PDB file of C-alpha atoms in Angstrom:
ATOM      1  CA  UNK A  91      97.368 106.506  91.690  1.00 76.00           C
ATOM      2  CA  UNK A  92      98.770 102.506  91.453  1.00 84.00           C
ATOM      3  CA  UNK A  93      98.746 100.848  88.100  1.00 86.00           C
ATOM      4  CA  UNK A  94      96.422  98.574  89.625  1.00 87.00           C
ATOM      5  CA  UNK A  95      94.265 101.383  90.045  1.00 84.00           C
ATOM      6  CA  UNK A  96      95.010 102.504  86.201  1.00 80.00           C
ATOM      7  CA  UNK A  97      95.072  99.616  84.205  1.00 81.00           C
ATOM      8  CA  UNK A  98      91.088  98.700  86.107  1.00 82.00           C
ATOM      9  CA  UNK A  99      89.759 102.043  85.046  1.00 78.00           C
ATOM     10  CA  UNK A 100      91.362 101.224  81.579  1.00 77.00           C
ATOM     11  CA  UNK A 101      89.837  97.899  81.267  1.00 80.00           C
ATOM     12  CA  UNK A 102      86.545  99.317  82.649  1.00 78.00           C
ATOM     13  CA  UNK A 103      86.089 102.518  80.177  1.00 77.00           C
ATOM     14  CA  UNK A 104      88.170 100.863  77.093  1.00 77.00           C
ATOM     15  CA  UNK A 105      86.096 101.474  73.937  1.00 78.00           C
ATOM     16  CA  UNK A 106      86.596 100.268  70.107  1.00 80.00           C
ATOM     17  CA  UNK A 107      86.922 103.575  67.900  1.00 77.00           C
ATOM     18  CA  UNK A 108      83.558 103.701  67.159  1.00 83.00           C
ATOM     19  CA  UNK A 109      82.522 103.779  70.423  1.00 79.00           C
ATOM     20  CA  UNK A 110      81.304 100.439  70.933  1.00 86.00           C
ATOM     21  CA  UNK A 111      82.042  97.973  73.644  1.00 84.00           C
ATOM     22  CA  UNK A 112      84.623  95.118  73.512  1.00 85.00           C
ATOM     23  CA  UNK A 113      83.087  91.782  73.458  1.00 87.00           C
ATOM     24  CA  UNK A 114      84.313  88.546  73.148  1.00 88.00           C
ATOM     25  CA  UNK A 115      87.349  87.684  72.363  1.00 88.00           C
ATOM     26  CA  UNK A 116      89.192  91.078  72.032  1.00 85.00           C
ATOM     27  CA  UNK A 117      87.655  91.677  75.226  1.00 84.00           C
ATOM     28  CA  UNK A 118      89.521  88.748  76.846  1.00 86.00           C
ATOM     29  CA  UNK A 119      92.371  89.501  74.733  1.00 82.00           C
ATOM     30  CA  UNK A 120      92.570  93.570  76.784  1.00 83.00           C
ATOM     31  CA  UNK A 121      92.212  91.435  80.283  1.00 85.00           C
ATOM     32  CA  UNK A 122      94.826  89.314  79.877  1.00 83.00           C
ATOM     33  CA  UNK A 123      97.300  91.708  78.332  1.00 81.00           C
ATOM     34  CA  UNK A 124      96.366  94.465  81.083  1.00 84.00           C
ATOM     35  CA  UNK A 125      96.296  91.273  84.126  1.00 87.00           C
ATOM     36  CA  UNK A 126     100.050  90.390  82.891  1.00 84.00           C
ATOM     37  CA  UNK A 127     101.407  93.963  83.138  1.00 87.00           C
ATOM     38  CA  UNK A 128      98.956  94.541  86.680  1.00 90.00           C
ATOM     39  CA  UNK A 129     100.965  91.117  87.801  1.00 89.00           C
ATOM     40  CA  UNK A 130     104.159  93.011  86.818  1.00 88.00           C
ATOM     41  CA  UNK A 131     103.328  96.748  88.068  1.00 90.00           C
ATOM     42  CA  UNK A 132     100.340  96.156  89.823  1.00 86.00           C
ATOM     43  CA  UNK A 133     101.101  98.309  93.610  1.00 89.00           C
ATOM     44  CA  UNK A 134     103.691 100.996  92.311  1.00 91.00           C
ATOM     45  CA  UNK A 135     102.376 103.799  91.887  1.00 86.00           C
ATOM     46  CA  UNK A 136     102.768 105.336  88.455  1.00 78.00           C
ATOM     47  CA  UNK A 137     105.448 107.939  89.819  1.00 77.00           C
ATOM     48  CA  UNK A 138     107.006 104.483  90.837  1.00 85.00           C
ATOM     49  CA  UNK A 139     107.545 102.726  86.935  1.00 83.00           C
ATOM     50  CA  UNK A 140     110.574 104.477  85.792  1.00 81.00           C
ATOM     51  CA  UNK A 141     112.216 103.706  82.582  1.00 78.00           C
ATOM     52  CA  UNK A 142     114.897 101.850  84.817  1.00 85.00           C
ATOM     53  CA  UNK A 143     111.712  99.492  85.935  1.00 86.00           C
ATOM     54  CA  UNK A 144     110.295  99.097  82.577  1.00 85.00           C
ATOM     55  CA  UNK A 145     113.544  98.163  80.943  1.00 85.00           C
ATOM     56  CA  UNK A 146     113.891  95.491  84.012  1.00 88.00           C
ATOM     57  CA  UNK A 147     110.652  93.980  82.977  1.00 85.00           C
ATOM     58  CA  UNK A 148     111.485  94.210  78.969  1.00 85.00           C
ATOM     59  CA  UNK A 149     114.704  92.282  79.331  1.00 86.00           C
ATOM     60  CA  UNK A 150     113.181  89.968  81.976  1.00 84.00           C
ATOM     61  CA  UNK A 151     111.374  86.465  81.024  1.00 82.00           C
ATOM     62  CA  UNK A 152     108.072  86.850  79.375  1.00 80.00           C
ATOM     63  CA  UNK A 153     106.340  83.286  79.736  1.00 79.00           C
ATOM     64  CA  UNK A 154     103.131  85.003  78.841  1.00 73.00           C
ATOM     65  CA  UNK A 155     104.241  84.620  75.180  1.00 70.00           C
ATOM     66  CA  UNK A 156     105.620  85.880  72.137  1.00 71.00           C
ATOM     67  CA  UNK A 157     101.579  86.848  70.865  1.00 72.00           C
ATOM     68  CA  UNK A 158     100.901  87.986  74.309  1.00 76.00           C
ATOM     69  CA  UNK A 159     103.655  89.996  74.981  1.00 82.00           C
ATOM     70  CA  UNK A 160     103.838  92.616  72.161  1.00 83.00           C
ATOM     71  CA  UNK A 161     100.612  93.725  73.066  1.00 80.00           C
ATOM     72  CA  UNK A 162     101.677  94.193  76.851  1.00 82.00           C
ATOM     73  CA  UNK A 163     104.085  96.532  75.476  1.00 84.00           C
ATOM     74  CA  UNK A 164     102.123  98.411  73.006  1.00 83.00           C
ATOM     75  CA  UNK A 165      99.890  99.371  76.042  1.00 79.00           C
ATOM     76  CA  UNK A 166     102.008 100.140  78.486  1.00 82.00           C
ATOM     77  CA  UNK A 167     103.775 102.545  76.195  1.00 80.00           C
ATOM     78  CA  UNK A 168     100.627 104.401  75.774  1.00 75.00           C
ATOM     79  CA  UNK A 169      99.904 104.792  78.969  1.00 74.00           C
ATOM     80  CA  UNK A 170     103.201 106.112  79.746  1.00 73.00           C
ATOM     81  CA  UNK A 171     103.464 108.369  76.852  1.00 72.00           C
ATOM     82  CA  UNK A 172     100.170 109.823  77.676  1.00 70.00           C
ATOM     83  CA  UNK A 173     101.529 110.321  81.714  1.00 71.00           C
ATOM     84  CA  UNK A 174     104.937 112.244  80.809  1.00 69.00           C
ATOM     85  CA  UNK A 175     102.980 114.691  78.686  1.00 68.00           C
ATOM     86  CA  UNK A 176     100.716 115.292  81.402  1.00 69.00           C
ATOM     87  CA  UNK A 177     102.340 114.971  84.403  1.00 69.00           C
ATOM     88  CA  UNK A 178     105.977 115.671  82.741  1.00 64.00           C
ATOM     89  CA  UNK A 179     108.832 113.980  82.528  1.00 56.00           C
ATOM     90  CA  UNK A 180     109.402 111.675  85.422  1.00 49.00           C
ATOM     91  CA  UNK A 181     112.952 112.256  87.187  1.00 51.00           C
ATOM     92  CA  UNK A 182     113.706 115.135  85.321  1.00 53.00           C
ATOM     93  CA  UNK A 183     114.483 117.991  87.077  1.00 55.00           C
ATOM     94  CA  UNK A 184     113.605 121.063  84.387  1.00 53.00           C
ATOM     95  CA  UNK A 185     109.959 121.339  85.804  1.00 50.00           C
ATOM     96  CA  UNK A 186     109.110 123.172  83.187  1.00 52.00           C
ATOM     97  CA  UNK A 187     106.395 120.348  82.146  1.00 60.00           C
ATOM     98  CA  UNK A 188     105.697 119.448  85.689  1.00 70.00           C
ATOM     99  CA  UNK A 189     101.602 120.871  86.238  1.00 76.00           C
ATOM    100  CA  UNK A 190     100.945 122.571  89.185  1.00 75.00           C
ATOM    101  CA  UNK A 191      98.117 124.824  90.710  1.00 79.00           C
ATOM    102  CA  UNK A 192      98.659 128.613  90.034  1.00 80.00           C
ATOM    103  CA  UNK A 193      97.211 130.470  92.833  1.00 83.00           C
ATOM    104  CA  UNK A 194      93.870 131.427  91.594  1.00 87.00           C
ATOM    105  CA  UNK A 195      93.020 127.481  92.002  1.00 83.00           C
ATOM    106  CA  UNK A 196      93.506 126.809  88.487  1.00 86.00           C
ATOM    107  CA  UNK A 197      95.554 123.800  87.248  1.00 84.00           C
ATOM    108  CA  UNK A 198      98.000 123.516  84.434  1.00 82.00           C
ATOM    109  CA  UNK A 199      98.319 120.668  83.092  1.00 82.00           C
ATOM    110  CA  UNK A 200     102.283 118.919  81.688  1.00 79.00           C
ATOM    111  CA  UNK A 201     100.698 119.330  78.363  1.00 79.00           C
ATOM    112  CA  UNK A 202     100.431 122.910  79.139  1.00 79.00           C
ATOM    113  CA  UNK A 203      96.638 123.499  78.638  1.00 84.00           C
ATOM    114  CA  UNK A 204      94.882 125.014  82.285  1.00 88.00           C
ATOM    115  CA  UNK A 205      91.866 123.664  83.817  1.00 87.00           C
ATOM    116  CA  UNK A 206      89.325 125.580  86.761  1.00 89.00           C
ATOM    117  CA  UNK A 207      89.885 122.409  89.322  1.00 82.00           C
ATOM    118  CA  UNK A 208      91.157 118.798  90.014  1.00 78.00           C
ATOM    119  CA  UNK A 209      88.021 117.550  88.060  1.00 80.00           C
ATOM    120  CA  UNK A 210      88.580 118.611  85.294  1.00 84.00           C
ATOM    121  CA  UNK A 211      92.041 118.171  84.791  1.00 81.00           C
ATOM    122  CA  UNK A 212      91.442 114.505  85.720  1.00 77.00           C
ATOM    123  CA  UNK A 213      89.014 113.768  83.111  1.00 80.00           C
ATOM    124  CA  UNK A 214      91.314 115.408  80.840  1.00 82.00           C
ATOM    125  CA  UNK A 215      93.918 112.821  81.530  1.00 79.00           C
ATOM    126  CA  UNK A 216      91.558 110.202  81.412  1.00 74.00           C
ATOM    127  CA  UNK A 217      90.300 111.550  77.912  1.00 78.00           C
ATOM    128  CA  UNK A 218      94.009 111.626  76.667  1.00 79.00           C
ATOM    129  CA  UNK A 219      94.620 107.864  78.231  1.00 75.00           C
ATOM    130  CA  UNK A 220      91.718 107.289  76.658  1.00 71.00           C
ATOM    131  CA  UNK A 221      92.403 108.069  72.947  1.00 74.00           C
ATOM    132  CA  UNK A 222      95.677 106.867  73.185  1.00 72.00           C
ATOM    133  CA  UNK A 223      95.208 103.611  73.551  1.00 68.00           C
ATOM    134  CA  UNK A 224      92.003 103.434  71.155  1.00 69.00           C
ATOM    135  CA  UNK A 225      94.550 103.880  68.374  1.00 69.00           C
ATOM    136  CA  UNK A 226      96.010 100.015  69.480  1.00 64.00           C
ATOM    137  CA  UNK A 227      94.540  97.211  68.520  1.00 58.00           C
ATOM    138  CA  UNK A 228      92.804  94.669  70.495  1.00 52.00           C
TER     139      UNK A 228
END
């Protein structure tokens, strides 16, 4: 999956905590903040944004802003908290996190919970991407 990919889903299924769409200006607010990190990540694929990456685009220039900004980073962290619980620790080599498919088709996720198929497990992640990011602002 790119972060292009990602962050469009995000934008797409992003919900308030009560369950209600964004509108207006917090809506507006979650596509700029999300278009500035797509600009910055946009075709790697998540596998791709190590912390070596990230910390390149930290301590880069940010002419998006000093309101802007912040929030770019609040999100992104999410999102990549919520990926090395789930898909383990990237470029670590203990695989002990890392999910895989047992041989009776089943998949475990990094987070260690098991799942019948790819479906599921997906829209487990998604949840978990999900709720993560409900707890930030807008």
């Amino acid at each position: 999956m790119t972060f292009d990919e990602l962050a469009d889903w995000y934008v797409d299924t992003h919900r308030k905590p009560d369950g209600t769409a964004l509108r207006g200006a917090a809506r507006r607010n979650l596509r700029t903040d999300v278009g500035h990190l797509k600009d910055v990540f946009g075709g790697m694929t998540v596998k791709q944004i190590t912390p070596d990456v990230i910390s390149k685009w930290y301590f880069g220039e940010h002419e998006e802003g000093e309101w802007v900004f912040p929030r770019m980073c609040q999100r992104l962290k999410a999102i990549m908290d919520v990926l090395v619980d789930h898909l383990g620790d990237i470029g670590m080599e203990d695989g002990w996190d890392d999910p895989h498919v047992a041989a009776d088709g089943s998949i475990q996720c990094g987070c260690l919970l098991e799942f019948d198929g790819i479906t599921a497990w997906r829209a487990h992640l998604a949840q978990a991407i999900l709720e993560a990011l409900s707890r930030i602002s807008s």
